[in-house]
């Protein structure tokens, strides 16, 4: 596999100037890690219009037909997201079109196997620690609690995870939150943030909130926010997911929301040493084996072993 040419395929690219897609941020981190492996000559991020056949391997973040099957190329699907267009039918119907399935959680891995996948590899989301790392704090980002996401949460999730933290100084970065009147009234909406500024935001804030979308929570798929914030040295306060608890142990703080969430956050904001020690333990755990650098090696070993080269 010397000189392997890899393409990572997304449904859209170039979102950094608008409502940023976390998939694109993650894809660039994964591409950097793959590009650093000795077998890899090149690795770039493409969309279905620009992906081409001058490649050896295409890893698609969304399943066909929302992304292309490139002829004459090894096609692998990283199952880490649902269908964007429900009318296309069950996402697992795409399984037979791929030589292997990477799965961002054990539930998705089981679904792929039940749909006929001959080869699967558990590949959780992650982050690039050379990008997401502690940086000099910036005063404009010195918030008690931050949440970075575009609005695709339910009203129940807004009430359970966001509203209880408003009295403690929650600030929200991302698009679409203006339709929640309490958030507008609280003056907590900071609008869009460029991904290049997110490490400074996480490095400057005391706590980072994670509230997974319904699909990710129902399918037990921890999202990249956990890794990105942790790599920056921030302490993450998250809704509970079994896989996240397995991967991070007690280095993250898990809460079911509501009053309990506010109480836990208040305690952590009051005790700087406790908060910093727990954040440092989480970062150490991630750097020890949960970064894209480690995942890139696992993926290549998995695919090399599959073809015996």
Coordinates of C-alpha atoms in Angstrom, one line a residue:
X1 CA 0.0 0.0 0.0
X2 CA 3.0 2.3 -0.5
X3 CA 1.9 5.6 -1.9
X4 CA -1.8 5.1 -1.0
X5 CA -4.0 7.9 -2.3
X6 CA -7.0 8.5 -0.1
X7 CA -10.1 10.6 -0.5
X8 CA -12.5 11.4 2.3
X9 CA -15.9 12.1 0.9
X10 CA -18.5 14.4 2.5
X11 CA -21.8 15.6 1.2
X12 CA -20.7 19.2 1.3
X13 CA -17.4 21.0 1.8
X14 CA -16.5 24.6 2.3
X15 CA -18.7 25.2 5.3
X16 CA -16.2 27.1 7.4
X17 CA -17.5 30.5 6.3
X18 CA -21.1 29.6 7.1
X19 CA -23.0 27.2 9.4
X20 CA -20.0 25.0 10.0
X21 CA -20.5 21.3 9.7
X22 CA -18.7 19.3 12.4
X23 CA -18.2 16.5 9.8
X24 CA -15.9 18.8 7.8
X25 CA -13.9 19.8 10.8
X26 CA -13.5 16.1 11.7
X27 CA -12.7 15.1 8.2
X28 CA -9.8 17.5 7.9
X29 CA -8.4 16.2 11.3
X30 CA -8.7 12.6 10.1
X31 CA -7.1 13.5 6.8
X32 CA -4.1 15.1 8.6
X33 CA -3.6 11.9 10.6
X34 CA -3.9 9.6 7.6
X35 CA -1.5 11.8 5.6
X36 CA 1.1 11.4 8.3
X37 CA 1.1 7.6 8.0
X38 CA 4.1 6.1 6.0
X39 CA 1.9 4.2 3.6
X40 CA 0.0 7.3 2.5
X41 CA 1.1 9.6 -0.4
X42 CA -2.0 11.9 -0.2
X43 CA -5.2 12.4 1.6
X44 CA -7.7 15.1 0.8
X45 CA -11.4 16.0 1.6
X46 CA -13.8 16.1 -1.3
X47 CA -17.6 16.3 -2.0
X48 CA -19.6 14.2 -4.4
X49 CA -18.9 16.6 -7.3
X50 CA -15.2 16.8 -6.9
X51 CA -14.3 13.3 -5.8
X52 CA -12.4 11.5 -8.6
X53 CA -11.1 8.1 -9.6
X54 CA -7.4 8.9 -9.4
X55 CA -7.4 7.4 -5.9
X56 CA -6.9 4.1 -4.2
X57 CA -9.3 4.4 -1.4
X58 CA -12.4 6.5 -0.7
X59 CA -13.8 6.7 2.8
X60 CA -17.3 8.3 2.7
X61 CA -18.8 9.9 5.8
X62 CA -22.3 9.5 4.4
X63 CA -23.7 6.5 2.6
X64 CA -24.6 6.1 -1.1
X65 CA -26.5 7.7 -2.8
X66 CA -25.9 10.8 -0.7
X67 CA -22.3 10.3 -1.6
X68 CA -20.8 8.7 -4.7
X69 CA -19.5 5.2 -5.2
X70 CA -16.3 5.8 -7.2
X71 CA -15.6 3.2 -9.9
X72 CA -12.3 1.4 -9.8
X73 CA -11.6 2.5 -6.3
X74 CA -11.9 0.8 -2.9
X75 CA -15.0 2.2 -1.3
X76 CA -15.4 2.2 2.5
X77 CA -18.2 3.8 4.5
X78 CA -17.7 5.4 7.9
X79 CA -21.1 5.0 9.5
X80 CA -21.2 8.1 11.8
X81 CA -24.4 9.9 10.7
X82 CA -28.0 9.2 9.6
X83 CA -29.5 9.8 6.3
X84 CA -29.8 13.5 5.5
X85 CA -32.8 12.7 3.2
X86 CA -35.2 10.2 4.7
X87 CA -36.9 9.5 1.4
X88 CA -33.8 7.6 0.4
X89 CA -34.7 4.8 2.8
X90 CA -32.8 3.0 5.5
X91 CA -29.2 4.0 5.6
X92 CA -28.0 0.4 6.2
X93 CA -29.4 -0.6 2.8
X94 CA -26.1 0.9 1.4
X95 CA -24.0 -1.7 3.3
X96 CA -23.6 -4.1 0.3
X97 CA -22.0 -1.4 -1.8
X98 CA -18.9 -1.1 0.5
X99 CA -16.0 -3.5 1.0
X100 CA -15.9 -2.6 4.7
X101 CA -17.8 -0.5 7.3
X102 CA -16.2 1.7 9.9
X103 CA -18.7 2.4 12.7
X104 CA -18.7 5.3 15.1
X105 CA -20.3 3.3 17.9
X106 CA -21.1 -0.3 18.8
X107 CA -24.8 0.1 18.0
X108 CA -24.0 1.2 14.5
X109 CA -21.4 -1.6 14.1
X110 CA -24.1 -4.1 15.0
X111 CA -26.6 -2.5 12.6
X112 CA -24.0 -2.8 9.8
X113 CA -23.3 -6.4 10.6
X114 CA -27.0 -7.3 10.6
X115 CA -27.3 -5.6 7.2
X116 CA -24.7 -8.0 5.8
X117 CA -21.3 -6.2 6.4
X118 CA -18.6 -8.8 6.2
X119 CA -16.0 -6.6 7.7
X120 CA -16.5 -3.9 10.4
X121 CA -14.2 -1.8 12.6
X122 CA -15.3 0.3 15.5
X123 CA -14.0 3.8 14.8
X124 CA -15.3 6.4 17.3
X125 CA -15.2 10.1 16.4
X126 CA -12.1 12.0 17.5
X127 CA -10.0 15.2 17.0
X128 CA -6.6 16.2 15.8
X129 CA -4.5 17.1 18.9
X130 CA -2.2 19.3 16.8
X131 CA -5.1 21.6 16.1
X132 CA -7.2 21.1 19.2
X133 CA -4.7 21.8 21.9
X134 CA -4.4 24.3 24.8
X135 CA -3.7 27.8 23.5
X136 CA -3.4 31.2 25.1
X137 CA -6.7 32.2 26.6
X138 CA -8.5 35.2 25.0
X139 CA -10.5 37.5 27.2
X140 CA -13.4 37.7 24.7
X141 CA -13.8 33.9 25.2
X142 CA -13.5 33.8 29.0
X143 CA -17.0 32.4 29.6
X144 CA -18.1 30.2 32.5
X145 CA -19.8 27.7 30.2
X146 CA -19.9 27.4 26.4
X147 CA -21.8 25.3 23.9
X148 CA -20.8 25.1 20.3
X149 CA -23.4 23.7 17.9
X150 CA -25.9 24.5 15.2
X151 CA -29.5 24.2 16.3
X152 CA -30.8 20.7 15.6
X153 CA -31.9 20.0 19.1
X154 CA -35.5 19.3 20.3
X155 CA -37.4 21.8 22.5
X156 CA -37.1 19.2 25.4
X157 CA -33.3 19.2 25.0
X158 CA -33.2 23.0 25.1
X159 CA -35.2 23.0 28.3
X160 CA -33.2 20.2 29.9
X161 CA -29.7 21.2 29.0
X162 CA -29.5 24.9 28.0
X163 CA -32.1 26.8 30.0
X164 CA -30.8 25.5 33.4
X165 CA -27.3 26.9 32.7
X166 CA -28.4 30.4 31.7
X167 CA -28.1 31.8 35.3
X168 CA -24.5 30.4 35.4
X169 CA -23.3 32.3 32.3
X170 CA -23.9 29.9 29.4
X171 CA -22.8 31.3 26.0
X172 CA -23.8 29.6 22.8
X173 CA -21.9 29.7 19.5
X174 CA -23.5 28.4 16.3
X175 CA -26.4 29.0 13.9
X176 CA -30.2 28.8 14.3
X177 CA -30.7 29.4 18.0
X178 CA -32.6 32.7 17.5
X179 CA -35.8 30.7 17.3
X180 CA -35.6 30.0 21.1
X181 CA -37.0 33.1 22.8
X182 CA -35.4 32.5 26.2
X183 CA -32.0 32.3 24.7
X184 CA -32.5 35.5 22.8
X185 CA -33.8 37.2 25.9
X186 CA -30.8 36.0 28.0
X187 CA -28.3 37.6 25.5
X188 CA -26.3 34.3 25.4
X189 CA -26.1 33.9 21.7
X190 CA -22.7 34.7 20.2
X191 CA -23.4 33.6 16.6
X192 CA -21.1 31.7 14.4
X193 CA -17.5 31.0 15.2
X194 CA -14.7 30.0 12.8
X195 CA -13.3 26.5 13.5
X196 CA -9.8 28.1 13.8
X197 CA -11.0 30.1 16.8
X198 CA -12.6 27.2 18.6
X199 CA -9.4 26.0 20.4
X200 CA -9.0 29.5 21.9
X201 CA -12.7 29.4 23.0
X202 CA -12.3 26.0 24.7
X203 CA -9.0 27.0 26.2
X204 CA -10.5 30.2 27.7
X205 CA -13.8 28.8 29.0
X206 CA -14.2 27.0 32.3
X207 CA -16.7 24.3 31.2
X208 CA -17.8 23.0 27.8
X209 CA -21.3 21.7 27.5
X210 CA -22.1 18.7 25.3
X211 CA -25.8 18.0 24.4
X212 CA -26.0 15.3 21.7
X213 CA -28.7 15.4 19.0
X214 CA -31.5 12.8 19.4
X215 CA -30.0 10.6 16.7
X216 CA -26.6 10.5 18.3
X217 CA -28.0 9.9 21.7
X218 CA -30.4 7.2 20.6
X219 CA -27.7 5.4 18.6
X220 CA -25.1 5.8 21.4
X221 CA -22.6 7.8 19.2
X222 CA -20.5 10.3 21.1
X223 CA -19.6 13.3 18.9
X224 CA -16.3 14.9 18.2
X225 CA -17.0 17.8 20.6
X226 CA -16.0 15.6 23.5
X227 CA -12.6 15.0 21.9
X228 CA -12.1 18.6 20.6
X229 CA -12.8 20.3 24.0
X230 CA -10.9 17.7 26.0
X231 CA -7.8 18.0 23.8
X232 CA -7.9 21.8 24.5
X233 CA -7.8 21.1 28.2
X234 CA -11.4 22.0 28.9
X235 CA -13.7 20.0 31.2
X236 CA -16.7 18.6 29.4
X237 CA -20.1 18.4 31.0
X238 CA -22.1 16.0 28.8
X239 CA -25.4 14.2 28.6
X240 CA -24.8 10.5 29.3
X241 CA -24.0 8.0 26.5
X242 CA -22.8 4.5 27.4
X243 CA -20.0 4.6 24.8
X244 CA -18.8 8.0 26.0
X245 CA -18.7 6.7 29.6
X246 CA -16.7 3.6 28.5
X247 CA -14.2 5.7 26.5
X248 CA -13.7 8.6 28.9
X249 CA -14.6 6.9 32.2
X250 CA -15.0 9.4 35.0
X251 CA -12.8 12.1 33.4
X252 CA -15.9 13.7 31.9
X253 CA -18.9 14.8 33.9
X254 CA -22.2 13.2 32.9
X255 CA -25.6 14.6 33.8
X256 CA -29.2 13.9 32.7
X257 CA -29.9 17.7 32.8
X258 CA -32.3 19.9 34.6
X259 CA -31.6 20.9 38.2
X260 CA -28.9 18.3 38.6
X261 CA -27.0 19.8 35.7
X262 CA -27.1 23.3 37.1
X263 CA -26.0 22.0 40.6
X264 CA -23.0 20.1 39.2
X265 CA -22.0 23.0 37.0
X266 CA -22.1 25.4 39.9
X267 CA -19.9 23.2 42.0
X268 CA -17.3 22.8 39.2
X269 CA -17.3 26.5 38.6
X270 CA -16.6 27.2 42.3
X271 CA -13.7 24.7 42.6
X272 CA -11.0 25.5 40.1
X273 CA -8.5 22.9 41.2
X274 CA -11.1 20.1 41.0
X275 CA -12.2 21.2 37.6
X276 CA -8.6 21.6 36.2
X277 CA -7.5 18.2 37.6
X278 CA -10.4 16.4 36.0
X279 CA -9.9 18.2 32.7
X280 CA -6.2 17.2 32.7
X281 CA -7.1 13.6 33.4
X282 CA -9.5 13.6 30.5
X283 CA -6.9 15.1 28.1
X284 CA -4.3 12.5 29.2
X285 CA -6.7 9.7 28.5
X286 CA -7.5 11.0 25.0
X287 CA -3.9 11.6 24.1
X288 CA -3.0 8.1 25.3
X289 CA -5.1 6.4 22.6
X290 CA -8.2 8.1 21.4
X291 CA -6.9 10.6 18.9
X292 CA -7.1 10.5 15.1
X293 CA -3.4 9.6 15.0
X294 CA -4.2 6.3 16.7
X295 CA -7.4 5.8 14.7
X296 CA -5.5 6.4 11.4
X297 CA -3.1 3.6 12.2
X298 CA -5.9 1.2 13.2
X299 CA -7.9 1.9 10.0
X300 CA -4.9 1.3 7.8
X301 CA -3.9 -1.9 9.6
X302 CA -7.5 -3.1 9.3
X303 CA -7.6 -2.4 5.5
X304 CA -4.1 -3.8 4.9
X305 CA -5.1 -7.0 6.7
X306 CA -8.2 -7.2 4.7
X307 CA -6.3 -7.4 1.4
X308 CA -3.2 -9.1 2.7
X309 CA -0.8 -6.5 1.4

